[in-house]
Coordinates of C-alpha atoms and ligand atoms in Angstrom, one line a residue:
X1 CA 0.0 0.0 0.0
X2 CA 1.5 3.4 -0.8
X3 CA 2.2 5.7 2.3
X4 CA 1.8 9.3 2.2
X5 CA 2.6 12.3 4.7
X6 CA -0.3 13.6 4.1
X7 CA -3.5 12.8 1.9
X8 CA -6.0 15.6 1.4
X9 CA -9.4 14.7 0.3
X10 CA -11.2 16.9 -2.1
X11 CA -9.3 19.2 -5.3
X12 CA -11.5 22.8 -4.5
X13 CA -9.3 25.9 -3.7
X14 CA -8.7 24.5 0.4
X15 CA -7.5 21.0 -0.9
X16 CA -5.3 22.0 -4.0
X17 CA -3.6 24.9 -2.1
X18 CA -2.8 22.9 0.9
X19 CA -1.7 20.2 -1.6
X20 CA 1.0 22.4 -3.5
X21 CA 1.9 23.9 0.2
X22 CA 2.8 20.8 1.6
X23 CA 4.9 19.8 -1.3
X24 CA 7.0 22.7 -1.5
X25 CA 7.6 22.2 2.3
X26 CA 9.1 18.7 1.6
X27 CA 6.1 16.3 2.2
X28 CA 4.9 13.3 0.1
X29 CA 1.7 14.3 -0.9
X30 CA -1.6 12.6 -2.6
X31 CA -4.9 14.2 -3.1
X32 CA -7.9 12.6 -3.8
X33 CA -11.4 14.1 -6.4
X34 CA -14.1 12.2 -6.8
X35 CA -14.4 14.8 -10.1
X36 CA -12.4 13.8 -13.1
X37 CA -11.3 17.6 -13.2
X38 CA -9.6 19.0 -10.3
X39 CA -10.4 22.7 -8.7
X40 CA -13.7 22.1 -7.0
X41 CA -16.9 24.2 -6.7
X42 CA -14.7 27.3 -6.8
X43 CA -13.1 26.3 -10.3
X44 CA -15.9 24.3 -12.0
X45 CA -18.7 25.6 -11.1
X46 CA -18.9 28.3 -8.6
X47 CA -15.8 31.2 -8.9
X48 CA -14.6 31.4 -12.4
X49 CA -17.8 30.4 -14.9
X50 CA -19.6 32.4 -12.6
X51 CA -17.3 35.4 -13.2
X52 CA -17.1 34.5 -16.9
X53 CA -20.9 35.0 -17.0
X54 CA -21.3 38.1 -15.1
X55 CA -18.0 39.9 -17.7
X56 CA -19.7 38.2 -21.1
X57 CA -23.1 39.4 -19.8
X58 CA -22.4 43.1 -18.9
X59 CA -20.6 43.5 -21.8
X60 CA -23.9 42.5 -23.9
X61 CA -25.6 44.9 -21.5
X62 CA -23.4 47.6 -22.1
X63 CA -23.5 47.1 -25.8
X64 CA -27.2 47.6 -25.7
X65 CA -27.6 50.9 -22.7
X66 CA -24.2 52.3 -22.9
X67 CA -22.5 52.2 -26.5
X68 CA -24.3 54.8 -27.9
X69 CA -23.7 57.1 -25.3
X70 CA -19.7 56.6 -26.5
X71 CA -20.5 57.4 -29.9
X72 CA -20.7 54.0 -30.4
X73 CA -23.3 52.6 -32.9
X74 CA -24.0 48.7 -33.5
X75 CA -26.5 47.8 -35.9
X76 CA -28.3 44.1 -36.0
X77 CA -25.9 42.6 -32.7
X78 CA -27.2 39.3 -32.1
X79 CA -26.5 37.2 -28.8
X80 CA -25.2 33.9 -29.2
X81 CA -25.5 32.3 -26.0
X82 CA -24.0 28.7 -27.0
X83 CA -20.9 30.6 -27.6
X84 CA -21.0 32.6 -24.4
X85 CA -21.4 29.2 -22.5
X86 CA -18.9 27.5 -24.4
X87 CA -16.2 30.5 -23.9
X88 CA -17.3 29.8 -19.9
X89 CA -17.2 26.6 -20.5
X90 CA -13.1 27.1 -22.0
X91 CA -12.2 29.3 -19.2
X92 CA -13.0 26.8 -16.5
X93 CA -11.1 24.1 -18.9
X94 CA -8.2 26.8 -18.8
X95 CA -8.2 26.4 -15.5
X96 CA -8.5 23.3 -14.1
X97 CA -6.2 22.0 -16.6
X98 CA -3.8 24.6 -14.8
X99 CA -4.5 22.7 -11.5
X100 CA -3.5 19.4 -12.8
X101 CA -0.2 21.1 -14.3
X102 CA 0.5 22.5 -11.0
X103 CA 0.3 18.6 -9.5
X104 CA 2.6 17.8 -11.9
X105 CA 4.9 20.0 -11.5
X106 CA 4.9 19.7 -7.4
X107 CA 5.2 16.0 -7.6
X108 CA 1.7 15.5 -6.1
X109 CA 0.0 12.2 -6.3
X110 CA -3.7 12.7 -8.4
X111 CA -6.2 9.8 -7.3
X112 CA -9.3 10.1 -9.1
X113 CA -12.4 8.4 -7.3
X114 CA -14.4 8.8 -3.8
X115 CA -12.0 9.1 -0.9
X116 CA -13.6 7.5 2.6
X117 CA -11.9 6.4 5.7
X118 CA -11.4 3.0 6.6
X119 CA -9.5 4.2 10.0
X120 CA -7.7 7.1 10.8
X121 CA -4.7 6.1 8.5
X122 CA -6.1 4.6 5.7
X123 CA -8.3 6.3 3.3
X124 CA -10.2 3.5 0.2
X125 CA -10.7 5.4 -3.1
X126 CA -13.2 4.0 -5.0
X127 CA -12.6 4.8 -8.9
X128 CA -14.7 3.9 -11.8
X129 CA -13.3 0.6 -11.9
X130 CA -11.8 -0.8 -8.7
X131 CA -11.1 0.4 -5.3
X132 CA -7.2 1.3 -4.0
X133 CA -6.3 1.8 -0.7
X134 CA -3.8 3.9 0.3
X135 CA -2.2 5.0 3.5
X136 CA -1.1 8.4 5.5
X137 CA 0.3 10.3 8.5
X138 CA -1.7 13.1 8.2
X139 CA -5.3 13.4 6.8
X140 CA -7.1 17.0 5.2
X141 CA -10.8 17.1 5.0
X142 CA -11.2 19.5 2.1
X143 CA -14.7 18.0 0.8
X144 CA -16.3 21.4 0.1
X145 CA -20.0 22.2 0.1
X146 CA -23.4 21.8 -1.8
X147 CA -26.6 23.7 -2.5
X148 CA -29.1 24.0 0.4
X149 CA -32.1 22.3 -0.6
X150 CA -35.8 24.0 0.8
X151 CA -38.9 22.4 2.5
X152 CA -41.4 22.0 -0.4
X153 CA -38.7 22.6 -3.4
X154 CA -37.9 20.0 -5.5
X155 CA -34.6 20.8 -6.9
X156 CA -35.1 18.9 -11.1
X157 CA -32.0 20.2 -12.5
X158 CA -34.2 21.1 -15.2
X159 CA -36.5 23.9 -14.5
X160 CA -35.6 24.1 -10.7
X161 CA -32.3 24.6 -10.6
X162 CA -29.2 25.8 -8.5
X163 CA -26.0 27.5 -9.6
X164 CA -24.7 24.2 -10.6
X165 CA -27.6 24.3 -13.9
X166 CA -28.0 27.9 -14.1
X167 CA -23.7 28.3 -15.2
X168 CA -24.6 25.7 -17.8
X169 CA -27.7 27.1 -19.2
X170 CA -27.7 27.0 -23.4
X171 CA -30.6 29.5 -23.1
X172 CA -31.6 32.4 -22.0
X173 CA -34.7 32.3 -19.6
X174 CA -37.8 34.6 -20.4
X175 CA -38.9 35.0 -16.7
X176 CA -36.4 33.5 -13.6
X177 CA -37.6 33.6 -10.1
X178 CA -34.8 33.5 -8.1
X179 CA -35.2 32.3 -4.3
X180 CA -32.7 34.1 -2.3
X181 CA -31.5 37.4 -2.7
X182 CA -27.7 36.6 -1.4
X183 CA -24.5 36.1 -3.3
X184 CA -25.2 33.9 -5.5
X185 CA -28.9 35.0 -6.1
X186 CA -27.6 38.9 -7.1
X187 CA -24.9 37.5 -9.2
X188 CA -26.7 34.8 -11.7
X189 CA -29.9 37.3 -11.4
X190 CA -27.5 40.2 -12.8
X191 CA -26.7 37.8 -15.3
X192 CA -29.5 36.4 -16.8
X193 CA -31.1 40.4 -16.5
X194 CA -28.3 41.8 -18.4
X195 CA -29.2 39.0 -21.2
X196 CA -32.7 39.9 -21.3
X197 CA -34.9 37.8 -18.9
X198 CA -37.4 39.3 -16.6
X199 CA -35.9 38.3 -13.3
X200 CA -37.9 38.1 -10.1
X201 CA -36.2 37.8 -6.4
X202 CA -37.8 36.3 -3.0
X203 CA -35.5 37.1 -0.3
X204 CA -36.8 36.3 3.3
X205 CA -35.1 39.0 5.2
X206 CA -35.9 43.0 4.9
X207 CA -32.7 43.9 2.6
X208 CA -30.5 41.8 -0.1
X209 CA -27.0 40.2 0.6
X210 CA -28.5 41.1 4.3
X211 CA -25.5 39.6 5.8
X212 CA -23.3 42.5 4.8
X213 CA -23.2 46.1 5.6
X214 CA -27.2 46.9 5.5
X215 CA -26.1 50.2 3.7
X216 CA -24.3 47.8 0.4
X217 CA -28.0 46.2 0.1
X218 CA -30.0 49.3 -0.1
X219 CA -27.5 51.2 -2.7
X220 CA -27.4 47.4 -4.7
X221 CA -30.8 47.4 -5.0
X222 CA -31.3 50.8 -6.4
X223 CA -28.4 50.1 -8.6
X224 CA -29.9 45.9 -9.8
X225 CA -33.7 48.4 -10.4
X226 CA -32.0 49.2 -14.2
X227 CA -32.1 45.9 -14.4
X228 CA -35.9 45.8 -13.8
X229 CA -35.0 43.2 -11.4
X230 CA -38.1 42.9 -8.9
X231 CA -37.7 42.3 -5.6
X232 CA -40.0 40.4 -2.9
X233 CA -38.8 41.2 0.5
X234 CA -39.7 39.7 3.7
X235 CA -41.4 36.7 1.8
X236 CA -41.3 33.2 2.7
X237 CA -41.4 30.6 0.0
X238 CA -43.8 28.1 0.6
X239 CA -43.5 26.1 -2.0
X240 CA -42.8 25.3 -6.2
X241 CA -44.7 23.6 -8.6
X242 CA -44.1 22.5 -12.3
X243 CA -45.9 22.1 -14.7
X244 CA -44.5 21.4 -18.3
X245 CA -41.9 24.3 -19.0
X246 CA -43.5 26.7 -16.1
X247 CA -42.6 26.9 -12.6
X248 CA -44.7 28.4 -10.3
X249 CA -42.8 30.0 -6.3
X250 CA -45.2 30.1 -4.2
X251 CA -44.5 32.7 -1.2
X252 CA -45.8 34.8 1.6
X253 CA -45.0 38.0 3.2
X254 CA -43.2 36.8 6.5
X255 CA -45.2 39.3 8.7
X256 CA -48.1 38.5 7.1
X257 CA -50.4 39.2 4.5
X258 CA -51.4 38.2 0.6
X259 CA -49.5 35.2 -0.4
X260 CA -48.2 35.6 -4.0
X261 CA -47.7 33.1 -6.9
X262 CA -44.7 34.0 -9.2
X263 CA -44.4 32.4 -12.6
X264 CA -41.2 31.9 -14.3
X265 CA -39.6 29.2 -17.1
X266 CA -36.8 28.9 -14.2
X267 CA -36.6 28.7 -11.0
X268 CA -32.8 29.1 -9.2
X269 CA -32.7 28.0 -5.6
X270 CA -30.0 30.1 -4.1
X271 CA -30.6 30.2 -0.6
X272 CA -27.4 29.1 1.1
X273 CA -24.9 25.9 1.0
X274 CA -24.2 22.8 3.2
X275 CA -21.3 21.6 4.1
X276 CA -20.5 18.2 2.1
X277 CA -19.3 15.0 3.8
X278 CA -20.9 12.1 2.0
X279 CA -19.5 9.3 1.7
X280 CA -16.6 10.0 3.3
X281 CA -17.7 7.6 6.5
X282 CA -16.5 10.1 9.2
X283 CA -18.1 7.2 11.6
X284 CA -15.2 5.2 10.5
X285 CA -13.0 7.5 12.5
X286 CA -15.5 8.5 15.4
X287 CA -15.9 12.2 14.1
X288 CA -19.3 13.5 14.2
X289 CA -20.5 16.6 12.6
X290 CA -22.2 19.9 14.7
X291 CA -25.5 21.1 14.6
X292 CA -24.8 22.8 10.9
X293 CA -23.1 19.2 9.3
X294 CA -19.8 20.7 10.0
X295 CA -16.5 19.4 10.6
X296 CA -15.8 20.7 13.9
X297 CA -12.1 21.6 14.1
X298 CA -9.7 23.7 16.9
X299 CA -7.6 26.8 16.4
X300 CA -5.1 24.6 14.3
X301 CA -7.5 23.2 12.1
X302 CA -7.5 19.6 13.8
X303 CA -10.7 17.9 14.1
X304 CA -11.2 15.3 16.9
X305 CA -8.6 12.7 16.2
X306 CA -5.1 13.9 16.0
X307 CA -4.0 13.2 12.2
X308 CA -6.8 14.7 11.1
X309 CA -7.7 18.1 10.0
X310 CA -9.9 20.0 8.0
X311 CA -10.6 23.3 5.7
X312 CA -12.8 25.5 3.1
X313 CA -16.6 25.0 3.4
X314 CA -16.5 22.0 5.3
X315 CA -16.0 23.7 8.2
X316 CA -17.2 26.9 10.4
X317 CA -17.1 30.6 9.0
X318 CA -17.0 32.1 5.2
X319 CA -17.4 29.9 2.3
X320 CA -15.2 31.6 0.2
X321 CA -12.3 30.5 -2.0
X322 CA -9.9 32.6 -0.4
X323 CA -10.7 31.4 3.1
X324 CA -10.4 28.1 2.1
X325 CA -7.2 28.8 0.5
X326 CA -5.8 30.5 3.3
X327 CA -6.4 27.3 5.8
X328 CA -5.3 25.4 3.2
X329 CA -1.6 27.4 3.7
X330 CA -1.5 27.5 7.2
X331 CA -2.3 24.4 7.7
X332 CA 0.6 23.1 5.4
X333 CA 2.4 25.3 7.6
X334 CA 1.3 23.9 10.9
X335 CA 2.0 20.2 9.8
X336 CA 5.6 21.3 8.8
X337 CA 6.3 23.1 12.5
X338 CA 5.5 26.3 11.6
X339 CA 3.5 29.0 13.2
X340 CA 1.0 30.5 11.2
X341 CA -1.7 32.9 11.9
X342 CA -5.1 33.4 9.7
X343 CA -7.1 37.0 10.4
X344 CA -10.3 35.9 9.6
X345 CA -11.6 39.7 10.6
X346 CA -9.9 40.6 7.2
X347 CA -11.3 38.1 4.8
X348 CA -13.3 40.1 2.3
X349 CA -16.9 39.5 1.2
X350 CA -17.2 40.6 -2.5
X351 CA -20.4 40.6 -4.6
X352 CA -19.5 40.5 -8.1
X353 CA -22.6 42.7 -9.3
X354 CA -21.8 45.5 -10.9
X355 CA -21.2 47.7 -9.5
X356 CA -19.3 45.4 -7.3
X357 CA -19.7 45.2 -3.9
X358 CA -17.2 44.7 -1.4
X359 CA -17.1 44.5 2.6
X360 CA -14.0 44.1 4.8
X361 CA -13.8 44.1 8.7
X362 CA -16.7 45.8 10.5
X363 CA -19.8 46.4 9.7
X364 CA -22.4 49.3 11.1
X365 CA -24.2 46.8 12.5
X366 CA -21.5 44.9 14.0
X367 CA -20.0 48.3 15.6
X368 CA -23.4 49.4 17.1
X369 CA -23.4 46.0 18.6
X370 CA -20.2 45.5 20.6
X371 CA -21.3 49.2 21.5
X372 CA -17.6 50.0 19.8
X373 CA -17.5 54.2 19.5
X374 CA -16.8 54.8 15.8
X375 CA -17.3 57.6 13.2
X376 CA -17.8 57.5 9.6
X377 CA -16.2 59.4 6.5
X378 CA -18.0 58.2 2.9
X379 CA -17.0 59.2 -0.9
X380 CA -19.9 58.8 -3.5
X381 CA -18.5 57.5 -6.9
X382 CA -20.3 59.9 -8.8
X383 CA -17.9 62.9 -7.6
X384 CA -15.1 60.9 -8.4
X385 CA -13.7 62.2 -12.2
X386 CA -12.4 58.5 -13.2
X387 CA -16.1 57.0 -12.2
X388 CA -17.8 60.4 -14.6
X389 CA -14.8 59.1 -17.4
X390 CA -16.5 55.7 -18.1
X391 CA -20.0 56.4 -16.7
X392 CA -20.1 53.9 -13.6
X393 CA -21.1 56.8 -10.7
X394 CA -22.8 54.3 -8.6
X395 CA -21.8 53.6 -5.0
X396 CA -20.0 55.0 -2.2
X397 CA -16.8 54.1 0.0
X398 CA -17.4 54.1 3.5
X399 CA -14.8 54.0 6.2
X400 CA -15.5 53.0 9.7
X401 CA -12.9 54.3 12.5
X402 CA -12.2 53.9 15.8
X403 CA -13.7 57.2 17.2
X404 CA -10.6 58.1 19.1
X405 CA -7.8 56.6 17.7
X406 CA -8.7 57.2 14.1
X407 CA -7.8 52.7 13.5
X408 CA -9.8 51.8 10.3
X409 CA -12.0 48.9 11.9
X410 CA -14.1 48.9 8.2
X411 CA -14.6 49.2 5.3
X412 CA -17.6 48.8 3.0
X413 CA -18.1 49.9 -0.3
X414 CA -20.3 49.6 -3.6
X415 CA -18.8 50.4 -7.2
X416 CA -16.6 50.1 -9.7
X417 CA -14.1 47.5 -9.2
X418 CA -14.2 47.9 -5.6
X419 CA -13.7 44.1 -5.4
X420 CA -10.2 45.4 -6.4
X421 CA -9.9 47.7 -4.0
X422 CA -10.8 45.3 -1.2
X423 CA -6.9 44.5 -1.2
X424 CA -5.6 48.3 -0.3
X425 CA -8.6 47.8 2.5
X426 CA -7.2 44.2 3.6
X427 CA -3.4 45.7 3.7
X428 CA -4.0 48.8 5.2
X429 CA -6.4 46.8 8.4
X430 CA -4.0 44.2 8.7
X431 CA -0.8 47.2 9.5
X432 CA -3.5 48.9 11.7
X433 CA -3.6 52.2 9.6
X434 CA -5.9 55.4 10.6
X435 CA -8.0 56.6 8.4
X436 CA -5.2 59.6 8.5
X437 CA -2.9 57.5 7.3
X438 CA -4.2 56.4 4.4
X439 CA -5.8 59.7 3.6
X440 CA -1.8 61.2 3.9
X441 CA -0.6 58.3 1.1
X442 CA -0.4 59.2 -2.8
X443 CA -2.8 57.7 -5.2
X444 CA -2.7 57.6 -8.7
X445 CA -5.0 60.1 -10.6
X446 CA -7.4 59.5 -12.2
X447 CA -8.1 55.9 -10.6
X448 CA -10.7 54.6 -8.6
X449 CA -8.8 54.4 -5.4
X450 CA -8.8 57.7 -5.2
X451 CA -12.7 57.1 -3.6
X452 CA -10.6 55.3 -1.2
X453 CA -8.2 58.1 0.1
X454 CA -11.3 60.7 0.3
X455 CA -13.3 58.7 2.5
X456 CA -10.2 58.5 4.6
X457 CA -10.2 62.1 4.6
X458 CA -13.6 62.1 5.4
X459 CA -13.4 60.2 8.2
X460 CA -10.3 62.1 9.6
X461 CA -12.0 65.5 10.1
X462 CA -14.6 65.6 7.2
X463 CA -11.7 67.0 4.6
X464 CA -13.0 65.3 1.6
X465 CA -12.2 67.0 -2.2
X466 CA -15.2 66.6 -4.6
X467 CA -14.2 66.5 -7.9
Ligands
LIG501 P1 -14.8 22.8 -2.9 O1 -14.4 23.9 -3.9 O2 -16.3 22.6 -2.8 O3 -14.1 21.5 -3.3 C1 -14.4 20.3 -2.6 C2 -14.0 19.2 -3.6 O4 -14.0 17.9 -2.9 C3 -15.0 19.0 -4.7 O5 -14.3 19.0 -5.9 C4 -15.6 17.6 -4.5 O6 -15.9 16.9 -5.6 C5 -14.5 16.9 -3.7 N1 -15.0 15.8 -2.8 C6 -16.0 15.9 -1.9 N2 -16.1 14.7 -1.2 C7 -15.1 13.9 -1.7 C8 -14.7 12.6 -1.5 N3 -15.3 11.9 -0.5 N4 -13.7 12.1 -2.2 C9 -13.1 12.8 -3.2 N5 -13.4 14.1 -3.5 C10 -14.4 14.6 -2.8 N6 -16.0 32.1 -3.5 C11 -15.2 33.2 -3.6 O7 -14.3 33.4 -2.8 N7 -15.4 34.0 -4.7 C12 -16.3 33.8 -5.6 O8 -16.5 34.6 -6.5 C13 -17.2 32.7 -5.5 N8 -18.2 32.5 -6.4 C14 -19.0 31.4 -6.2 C15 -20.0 31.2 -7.2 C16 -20.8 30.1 -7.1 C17 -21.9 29.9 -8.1 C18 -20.6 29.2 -6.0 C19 -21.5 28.0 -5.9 C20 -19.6 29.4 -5.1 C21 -18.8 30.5 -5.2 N9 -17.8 30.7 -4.2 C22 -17.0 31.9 -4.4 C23 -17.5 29.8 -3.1 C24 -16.4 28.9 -3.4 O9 -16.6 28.2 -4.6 C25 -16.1 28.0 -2.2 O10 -16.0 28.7 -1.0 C26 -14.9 27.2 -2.4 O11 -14.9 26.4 -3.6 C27 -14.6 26.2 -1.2 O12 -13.5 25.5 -1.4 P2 -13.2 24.1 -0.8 O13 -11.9 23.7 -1.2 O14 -13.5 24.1 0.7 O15 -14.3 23.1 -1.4
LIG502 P1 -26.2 33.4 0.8 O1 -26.0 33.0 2.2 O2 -25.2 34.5 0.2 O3 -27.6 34.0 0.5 C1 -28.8 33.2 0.7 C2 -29.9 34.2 0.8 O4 -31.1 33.4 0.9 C3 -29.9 35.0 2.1 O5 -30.1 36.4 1.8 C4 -31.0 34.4 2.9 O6 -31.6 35.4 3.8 C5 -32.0 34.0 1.9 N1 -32.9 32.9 2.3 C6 -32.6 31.8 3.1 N2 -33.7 31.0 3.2 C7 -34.6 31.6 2.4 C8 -36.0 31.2 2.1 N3 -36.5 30.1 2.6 N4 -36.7 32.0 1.2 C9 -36.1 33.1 0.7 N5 -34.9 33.5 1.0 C10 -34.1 32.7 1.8 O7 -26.1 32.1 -0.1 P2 -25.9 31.9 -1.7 O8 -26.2 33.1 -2.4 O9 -26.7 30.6 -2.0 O10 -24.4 31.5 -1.8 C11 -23.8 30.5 -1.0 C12 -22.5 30.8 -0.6 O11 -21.6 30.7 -1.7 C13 -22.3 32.3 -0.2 O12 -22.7 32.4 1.2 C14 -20.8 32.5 -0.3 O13 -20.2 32.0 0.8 C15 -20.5 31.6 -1.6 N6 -20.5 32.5 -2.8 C16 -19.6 33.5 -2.8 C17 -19.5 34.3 -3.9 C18 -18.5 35.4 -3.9 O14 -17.6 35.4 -3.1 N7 -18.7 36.4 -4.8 C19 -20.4 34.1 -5.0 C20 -21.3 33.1 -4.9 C21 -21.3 32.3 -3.8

């Protein structure tokens, strides 16, 4: 039986990372996907098509709205969605072929099949054709996540659908009722929008992505109204039928009221994902799961037997790529003696809407509730001259700062490529700048960032420039 240092279970941006990571630092590594293409949700079908969708569609968008304005004029465009899909559908072969390069190239040991413990050593991959066992000091749990189902949805994969269907979609829906107006809901609604379909949102809370900044949600949905998104707050789905080629989402207003009866061609569950460990026969190894079907694990990522650890969406806090990715690190780290350290406080949240929306560190809501004493200093893109150059004025930067020391404790923002401005947020938190500080630092002209430094100044004694 081959014998490992360490065997990680799963390919998605947690397992692959932690793969490469432990190679370089000198260990034998394998990795095991049940897939026959490596990168996970992140890289198949959750991340990258998803990103592909939302540049190919607001392209088409601003083709239609925004062309003309530029002196621009297109006569008889056409919209070939096949070909959008299969250039998604290249990109994600782009990349996941770059994964299995990147095996290569580390020395790392590919098994293709389903990975499940026979004891805390030994992990049984069953492939297409026969089963292999194989054996290792350490184990990584990297098994990812799933769609949340709902009470009284069936999910068909053909007219009820989750993101999985909707990236893969050859056509574009007339009407879409999407159930869920989080991430993933305001991303693949945007989408399909921006190509046309009448889009619909049932969200059970009072404001979109309601988990962020409550401020992002309000100025997203003023922004997604061009769309002619509608939305349907505070309304509990009860319940979807189909019938032939028409789905029907049932819902009614959570405080009470007129239940409504949305029709669509589509319907797209988005309402939240699960961790994923089946098949993995965790009972094998005496770990049991918390109340949310998480892999409980301690401060160094170890779950309840020694050798074995685990990462990304299988466990507690953000399912995000880069979270996943950054256990996947330190944890290499940790099994090779050293002593890393992840800030979770400065993992950013980005919606990729457009404009883009992007939270890092505290929100409002957060600082009213630890009763933390904090003032505010905002920037609206639309005084900004590089937003008025290429039309995109919507949005703000807000700063958050301690109220007597002037630390940055958060910042949330809506516009233009503010998911790229998350990093200047992530680096100056991380070194503890004031708002000062930043406001007192050179950037470029004309650039977005600049929203950045006059919120700064904003918050450091209201000294923003409008230009
Ligand atoms: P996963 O990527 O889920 O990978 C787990 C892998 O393990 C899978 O390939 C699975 O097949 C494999 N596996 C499971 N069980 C076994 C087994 N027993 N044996 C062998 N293999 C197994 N995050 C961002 O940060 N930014 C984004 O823009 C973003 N967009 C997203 C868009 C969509 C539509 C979706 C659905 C998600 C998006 N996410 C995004 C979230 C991101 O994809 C996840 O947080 C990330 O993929 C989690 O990484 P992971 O390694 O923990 O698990
Ligand atoms: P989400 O948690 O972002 O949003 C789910 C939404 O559904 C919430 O607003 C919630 O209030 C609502 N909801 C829950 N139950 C409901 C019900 N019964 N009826 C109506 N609304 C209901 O989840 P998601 O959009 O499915 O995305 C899943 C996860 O994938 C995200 O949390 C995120 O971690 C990850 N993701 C990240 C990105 C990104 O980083 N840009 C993109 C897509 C997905």
């Amino acid at each position: 039986m081959e014998k490992f240092d360490v065997v990680i279970i799963g390919s998605g941006p947690g397992g692959y990372v932690c793969a490469i990571r432990c190679a370089q630092l000198g260990m034998k590594t394998a990795i095991i996907e049940k897939y026959p293409t490596l990168g996970g949700t992140c890289l198949n079908v959750g991340c990258i098509p998803s990103k592909a969708w939302l540049d190919s569609s607001e392209l088409y968008f601003k083709m239609q709205h925004e062309f003309d304005a530029h002196g621009i004029m297109i006569k008889d465009a056409n919209l070939d969605v096949k070909q959008m899909s299969a250039r998604v559908a290249n990109v994600v072969k782009q990349n996941v072929d770059g994964i299995a390069f990147l095996m290569k190239k580390n020395k790392i040991t590919v098994y293709t099949g389903l990975g499940s413990f026979v004891n805390a050593n030994t992990i049984n991959i069953k492939g297409e054709k026969e089963d292999e066992q194989i054996e290792a000091n350490n184990i990584v749990i990297a098994t990812g996540s799933k769609p949340s189902g709902l009470h009284g949805v069936t999910i068909d994969k053909e007219r009820v659908i989750t993101s999985t269907e909707a990236l893969k979609l050859t056509e574009v829906p007339k009407n879409l009722v999407v159930i869920g107006g989080g991430i993933i809901g305001m991303e693949m609604g945007s989408v399909f929008a921006r190509l046309g379909t009448k889009v619909s949102v049932v969200e059970y809370m009072d404001s979109i992505i309601p988990t962020m900044d409550r401020g992002l949600g309000k100025e997203l949905q003023r922004s997604l109204r061009k769309l002619n998104i509608d939305f349907y707050l505070k309304h509990k789905v009860t319940g979807v039928t189909r019938k032939g080629k028409k789905v029907t989402v049932n819902a009614e207003p959570k405080d009470g009221g007129k239940p409504i009866a949305i029709e669509g061609d589509y319907c797209l569950l988005a309402i939240g994902r699960v961790p994923y460990t089946e098949g993995l026969g965790l009972e094998k190894v005496g770990i049991t799961l918390d109340e949310k079907g998480r892999v409980p694990v301690n401060e160094h990522l170890q779950t309840s037997v020694a050798n074995i650890y685990a990462i990304g969406d299988v466990i507690k806090g953000a399912m995000l790529a880069h979270k996943a990715e950054e256990e996947g690190v330190a944890l290499a780290e940790m099994l090779a003696g050293q002593k890393p350290h992840i800030n979770y406080n400065l993992i950013p949240s980005v919606v990729y809407t457009w404009p883009e929306v992007a939270g890092i560190g505290a929100t409002e809501e957060m600082l009213k509730e630890q009763k933390i004493e904090y003032k505010t200093g905002s920037f609206p893109f639309r005084a900004l001259g590089r937003a008025r150059a290429s039309m995109d004025m919507d949005g703000f930067i807000k700063i958050l700062a301690d109220k007597t020391t002037d630390e940055i404790l958060g910042v949330q923002m809506i516009g233009p490529r503010v998911a790229d401005l998350a990093a200047e947020a992530v680096v100056a938190m991380e070194f503890r700048a004031s708002a000062e500080d930043i406001a007192r630092m050179s950037h470029a002209h004309p650039t977005y960032s600049e929203a950045f430094k006059e919120a700064c100044l904003a918050a450091t004694d209201n000294r923003a420039l409008s230009m």
